[in-house]
């Protein structure tokens, strides 16, 4: 049984569950629940939202979570989730134990919590979910390969983010605008979220 203090699986129904190589792939669903209380996982986890809308609160950060967003949650990182829709579904890629050949990539990816909202990693996560929904005799092989491909894409994504020009608050503003591109959002709201004066942001 899952322990709510350490394992977020306790707060959801697992629709699909498949272990392939170093990965565990799961599709989760939450219905008619407004939030998951503060909890942590005893494994490294990548979550890819498939349906619904919500926010994730962890440490001093708050993320808007939409379909297509990837949330990277390191092991033992306390976080909570609030849901804005009746049904939430996400694909979880878990790493119960990290193999030696993946250790360097995993250390880079899970050094800190991070959200990825676009790029190659998001495309691979979509392929992972599609493969998980149409299981056949070669699905384990396909998912193992896609899992490794996702690790490589996330390492490259992180390297690119580390070398972007500008300040971290500016990167956060860009990510916020991408995540909320379908909503009306004011300059003051963005400035408050990233912690700078609106004139400086402008």
mmCIF file of C-alpha atoms in Angstrom, residues 1-200:
data_model
loop_
_atom_site.group_PDB
_atom_site.id
_atom_site.type_symbol
_atom_site.label_atom_id
_atom_site.label_comp_id
_atom_site.label_asym_id
_atom_site.label_seq_id
_atom_site.Cartn_x
_atom_site.Cartn_y
_atom_site.Cartn_z
ATOM 1 C CA UNK A 1 0.000 0.000 0.000
ATOM 2 C CA UNK A 2 1.111 3.547 -0.694
ATOM 3 C CA UNK A 3 1.919 5.865 2.167
ATOM 4 C CA UNK A 4 0.464 9.354 1.664
ATOM 5 C CA UNK A 5 3.431 10.912 3.445
ATOM 6 C CA UNK A 6 5.868 9.593 0.865
ATOM 7 C CA UNK A 7 3.961 8.458 -2.197
ATOM 8 C CA UNK A 8 1.547 10.557 -4.245
ATOM 9 C CA UNK A 9 0.109 7.382 -5.795
ATOM 10 C CA UNK A 10 -2.084 7.198 -2.671
ATOM 11 C CA UNK A 11 -4.038 10.220 -3.927
ATOM 12 C CA UNK A 12 -4.922 8.894 -7.392
ATOM 13 C CA UNK A 13 -6.309 5.919 -9.280
ATOM 14 C CA UNK A 14 -3.697 4.199 -11.452
ATOM 15 C CA UNK A 15 -5.267 3.445 -14.847
ATOM 16 C CA UNK A 16 -2.208 1.831 -16.440
ATOM 17 C CA UNK A 17 1.024 0.571 -14.929
ATOM 18 C CA UNK A 18 4.028 -0.866 -16.749
ATOM 19 C CA UNK A 19 7.652 -1.415 -15.640
ATOM 20 C CA UNK A 20 10.232 -1.268 -18.456
ATOM 21 C CA UNK A 21 13.962 -1.324 -17.721
ATOM 22 C CA UNK A 22 14.795 1.329 -15.114
ATOM 23 C CA UNK A 23 11.416 3.048 -15.522
ATOM 24 C CA UNK A 24 7.899 2.631 -14.190
ATOM 25 C CA UNK A 25 5.273 4.207 -16.454
ATOM 26 C CA UNK A 26 1.877 4.953 -14.909
ATOM 27 C CA UNK A 27 -1.212 6.819 -16.011
ATOM 28 C CA UNK A 28 -2.980 8.396 -13.020
ATOM 29 C CA UNK A 29 -6.435 9.884 -12.688
ATOM 30 C CA UNK A 30 -8.036 12.051 -10.007
ATOM 31 C CA UNK A 31 -11.780 12.791 -10.106
ATOM 32 C CA UNK A 32 -13.814 15.243 -8.042
ATOM 33 C CA UNK A 33 -10.939 16.130 -5.747
ATOM 34 C CA UNK A 34 -9.844 19.720 -5.218
ATOM 35 C CA UNK A 35 -6.304 19.107 -4.023
ATOM 36 C CA UNK A 36 -3.633 16.650 -3.000
ATOM 37 C CA UNK A 37 -2.169 17.631 0.377
ATOM 38 C CA UNK A 38 1.542 18.157 0.871
ATOM 39 C CA UNK A 39 3.408 14.932 0.207
ATOM 40 C CA UNK A 40 6.653 13.599 -1.260
ATOM 41 C CA UNK A 41 7.747 10.617 -3.327
ATOM 42 C CA UNK A 42 10.428 8.083 -2.453
ATOM 43 C CA UNK A 43 11.508 7.986 -6.110
ATOM 44 C CA UNK A 44 12.536 10.430 -8.827
ATOM 45 C CA UNK A 45 9.480 11.378 -10.875
ATOM 46 C CA UNK A 46 8.588 13.089 -14.139
ATOM 47 C CA UNK A 47 4.906 13.985 -14.510
ATOM 48 C CA UNK A 48 3.284 14.818 -17.847
ATOM 49 C CA UNK A 49 -0.226 16.295 -17.677
ATOM 50 C CA UNK A 50 -2.677 14.751 -20.159
ATOM 51 C CA UNK A 51 -6.007 16.279 -19.102
ATOM 52 C CA UNK A 52 -7.143 19.019 -16.741
ATOM 53 C CA UNK A 53 -5.707 22.139 -15.166
ATOM 54 C CA UNK A 54 -4.106 22.875 -11.826
ATOM 55 C CA UNK A 55 -1.214 24.282 -9.869
ATOM 56 C CA UNK A 56 1.718 22.636 -8.128
ATOM 57 C CA UNK A 57 3.206 24.211 -5.005
ATOM 58 C CA UNK A 58 6.731 23.199 -4.003
ATOM 59 C CA UNK A 59 9.297 24.944 -1.889
ATOM 60 C CA UNK A 60 8.956 28.604 -2.848
ATOM 61 C CA UNK A 61 7.680 27.955 -6.357
ATOM 62 C CA UNK A 62 4.194 27.730 -7.811
ATOM 63 C CA UNK A 63 3.624 26.210 -11.241
ATOM 64 C CA UNK A 64 0.558 26.411 -13.429
ATOM 65 C CA UNK A 65 0.074 22.915 -14.807
ATOM 66 C CA UNK A 66 -1.606 22.380 -18.191
ATOM 67 C CA UNK A 67 -1.760 19.519 -20.677
ATOM 68 C CA UNK A 68 1.651 19.213 -22.292
ATOM 69 C CA UNK A 69 3.579 20.424 -19.230
ATOM 70 C CA UNK A 70 6.332 18.235 -17.795
ATOM 71 C CA UNK A 71 6.983 18.541 -14.052
ATOM 72 C CA UNK A 72 10.283 17.184 -12.769
ATOM 73 C CA UNK A 73 10.031 16.295 -9.066
ATOM 74 C CA UNK A 74 13.165 15.011 -7.323
ATOM 75 C CA UNK A 75 12.912 12.290 -4.698
ATOM 76 C CA UNK A 76 11.819 13.523 -1.214
ATOM 77 C CA UNK A 77 10.685 16.959 -2.473
ATOM 78 C CA UNK A 78 7.561 18.068 -0.526
ATOM 79 C CA UNK A 79 4.848 19.434 -2.811
ATOM 80 C CA UNK A 80 1.089 19.823 -3.060
ATOM 81 C CA UNK A 81 -1.334 20.080 -5.980
ATOM 82 C CA UNK A 82 -4.564 22.000 -6.490
ATOM 83 C CA UNK A 83 -6.986 21.142 -9.257
ATOM 84 C CA UNK A 84 -9.125 23.499 -11.309
ATOM 85 C CA UNK A 85 -11.049 20.817 -13.219
ATOM 86 C CA UNK A 86 -13.158 17.831 -12.198
ATOM 87 C CA UNK A 87 -10.899 15.287 -13.922
ATOM 88 C CA UNK A 88 -7.099 15.318 -13.865
ATOM 89 C CA UNK A 89 -5.024 12.746 -15.749
ATOM 90 C CA UNK A 90 -1.273 12.548 -15.987
ATOM 91 C CA UNK A 91 1.429 10.163 -17.103
ATOM 92 C CA UNK A 92 4.105 9.507 -14.494
ATOM 93 C CA UNK A 93 7.576 8.288 -15.393
ATOM 94 C CA UNK A 94 9.164 7.024 -12.188
ATOM 95 C CA UNK A 95 12.715 5.928 -11.362
ATOM 96 C CA UNK A 96 12.596 3.587 -8.354
ATOM 97 C CA UNK A 97 16.325 2.951 -8.796
ATOM 98 C CA UNK A 98 18.738 4.621 -11.187
ATOM 99 C CA UNK A 99 21.008 2.354 -13.195
ATOM 100 C CA UNK A 100 24.697 3.216 -13.549
ATOM 101 C CA UNK A 101 24.407 4.122 -17.234
ATOM 102 C CA UNK A 102 21.621 6.612 -16.399
ATOM 103 C CA UNK A 103 23.181 8.055 -13.235
ATOM 104 C CA UNK A 104 24.861 11.088 -14.800
ATOM 105 C CA UNK A 105 21.715 12.087 -16.693
ATOM 106 C CA UNK A 106 19.497 11.519 -13.647
ATOM 107 C CA UNK A 107 21.762 13.630 -11.434
ATOM 108 C CA UNK A 108 21.524 16.501 -13.906
ATOM 109 C CA UNK A 109 17.762 16.200 -14.395
ATOM 110 C CA UNK A 110 16.791 15.789 -10.749
ATOM 111 C CA UNK A 111 19.191 18.312 -9.226
ATOM 112 C CA UNK A 112 16.180 20.534 -8.538
ATOM 113 C CA UNK A 113 12.459 20.722 -9.343
ATOM 114 C CA UNK A 114 11.817 22.035 -12.835
ATOM 115 C CA UNK A 115 8.972 22.512 -15.287
ATOM 116 C CA UNK A 116 9.350 22.059 -19.047
ATOM 117 C CA UNK A 117 6.577 23.463 -21.245
ATOM 118 C CA UNK A 118 7.873 23.034 -24.791
ATOM 119 C CA UNK A 119 10.486 21.366 -26.959
ATOM 120 C CA UNK A 120 11.596 17.856 -27.803
ATOM 121 C CA UNK A 121 11.021 16.459 -24.297
ATOM 122 C CA UNK A 122 7.314 17.340 -24.477
ATOM 123 C CA UNK A 123 7.000 15.580 -27.847
ATOM 124 C CA UNK A 124 8.659 12.453 -26.403
ATOM 125 C CA UNK A 125 6.373 12.526 -23.347
ATOM 126 C CA UNK A 126 3.348 12.583 -25.684
ATOM 127 C CA UNK A 127 4.738 9.533 -27.507
ATOM 128 C CA UNK A 128 5.248 7.772 -24.166
ATOM 129 C CA UNK A 129 1.624 8.365 -23.204
ATOM 130 C CA UNK A 130 0.383 7.173 -26.611
ATOM 131 C CA UNK A 131 2.467 3.994 -26.304
ATOM 132 C CA UNK A 132 1.154 3.379 -22.786
ATOM 133 C CA UNK A 133 -2.428 3.667 -24.091
ATOM 134 C CA UNK A 134 -1.938 1.128 -26.902
ATOM 135 C CA UNK A 135 0.013 -1.692 -25.297
ATOM 136 C CA UNK A 136 1.168 -4.602 -27.485
ATOM 137 C CA UNK A 137 4.023 -7.114 -27.411
ATOM 138 C CA UNK A 138 6.682 -4.525 -28.311
ATOM 139 C CA UNK A 139 5.478 -1.787 -25.944
ATOM 140 C CA UNK A 140 8.094 -2.590 -23.247
ATOM 141 C CA UNK A 141 10.896 -2.215 -25.797
ATOM 142 C CA UNK A 142 9.412 1.007 -27.183
ATOM 143 C CA UNK A 143 8.886 2.529 -23.727
ATOM 144 C CA UNK A 144 12.419 1.653 -22.595
ATOM 145 C CA UNK A 145 13.810 3.453 -25.632
ATOM 146 C CA UNK A 146 11.499 6.457 -25.224
ATOM 147 C CA UNK A 147 12.382 6.707 -21.545
ATOM 148 C CA UNK A 148 16.088 6.955 -22.375
ATOM 149 C CA UNK A 149 15.321 9.421 -25.175
ATOM 150 C CA UNK A 150 13.361 11.552 -22.693
ATOM 151 C CA UNK A 151 16.308 11.590 -20.274
ATOM 152 C CA UNK A 152 18.635 12.799 -23.027
ATOM 153 C CA UNK A 153 16.193 15.504 -24.149
ATOM 154 C CA UNK A 154 15.741 16.777 -20.583
ATOM 155 C CA UNK A 155 19.501 16.957 -20.015
ATOM 156 C CA UNK A 156 19.880 18.964 -23.222
ATOM 157 C CA UNK A 157 16.933 21.170 -22.286
ATOM 158 C CA UNK A 158 18.533 21.893 -18.917
ATOM 159 C CA UNK A 159 21.882 22.706 -20.520
ATOM 160 C CA UNK A 160 20.165 25.134 -22.881
ATOM 161 C CA UNK A 161 18.311 26.788 -20.003
ATOM 162 C CA UNK A 162 21.538 27.192 -18.024
ATOM 163 C CA UNK A 163 23.152 29.031 -20.918
ATOM 164 C CA UNK A 164 20.276 31.353 -21.871
ATOM 165 C CA UNK A 165 21.083 35.041 -21.767
ATOM 166 C CA UNK A 166 19.344 37.147 -19.131
ATOM 167 C CA UNK A 167 18.283 36.628 -15.531
ATOM 168 C CA UNK A 168 16.426 33.735 -13.908
ATOM 169 C CA UNK A 169 13.395 35.978 -13.238
ATOM 170 C CA UNK A 170 13.226 36.718 -16.968
ATOM 171 C CA UNK A 171 13.277 32.999 -17.816
ATOM 172 C CA UNK A 172 10.496 32.486 -15.258
ATOM 173 C CA UNK A 173 8.448 35.306 -16.860
ATOM 174 C CA UNK A 174 8.830 33.668 -20.276
ATOM 175 C CA UNK A 175 7.778 30.272 -18.921
ATOM 176 C CA UNK A 176 4.775 31.847 -17.168
ATOM 177 C CA UNK A 177 3.615 33.595 -20.344
ATOM 178 C CA UNK A 178 3.978 30.383 -22.358
ATOM 179 C CA UNK A 179 2.047 28.394 -19.752
ATOM 180 C CA UNK A 180 -0.780 30.959 -19.573
ATOM 181 C CA UNK A 181 -0.858 32.054 -23.201
ATOM 182 C CA UNK A 182 -4.601 31.398 -23.511
ATOM 183 C CA UNK A 183 -5.495 33.530 -20.461
ATOM 184 C CA UNK A 184 -5.712 37.290 -20.058
ATOM 185 C CA UNK A 185 -2.740 38.221 -17.875
ATOM 186 C CA UNK A 186 -1.623 41.653 -16.716
ATOM 187 C CA UNK A 187 1.925 42.994 -16.553
ATOM 188 C CA UNK A 188 1.495 43.511 -12.791
ATOM 189 C CA UNK A 189 0.532 39.847 -12.343
ATOM 190 C CA UNK A 190 3.651 38.619 -14.130
ATOM 191 C CA UNK A 191 5.886 41.058 -12.251
ATOM 192 C CA UNK A 192 4.470 39.973 -8.895
ATOM 193 C CA UNK A 193 4.903 36.285 -9.801
ATOM 194 C CA UNK A 194 8.587 36.672 -10.731
ATOM 195 C CA UNK A 195 9.421 39.192 -7.995
ATOM 196 C CA UNK A 196 10.402 42.320 -9.936
ATOM 197 C CA UNK A 197 8.869 45.780 -10.418
ATOM 198 C CA UNK A 198 6.450 46.033 -13.396
ATOM 199 C CA UNK A 199 8.531 48.815 -14.969
ATOM 200 C CA UNK A 200 11.659 46.669 -14.767
#
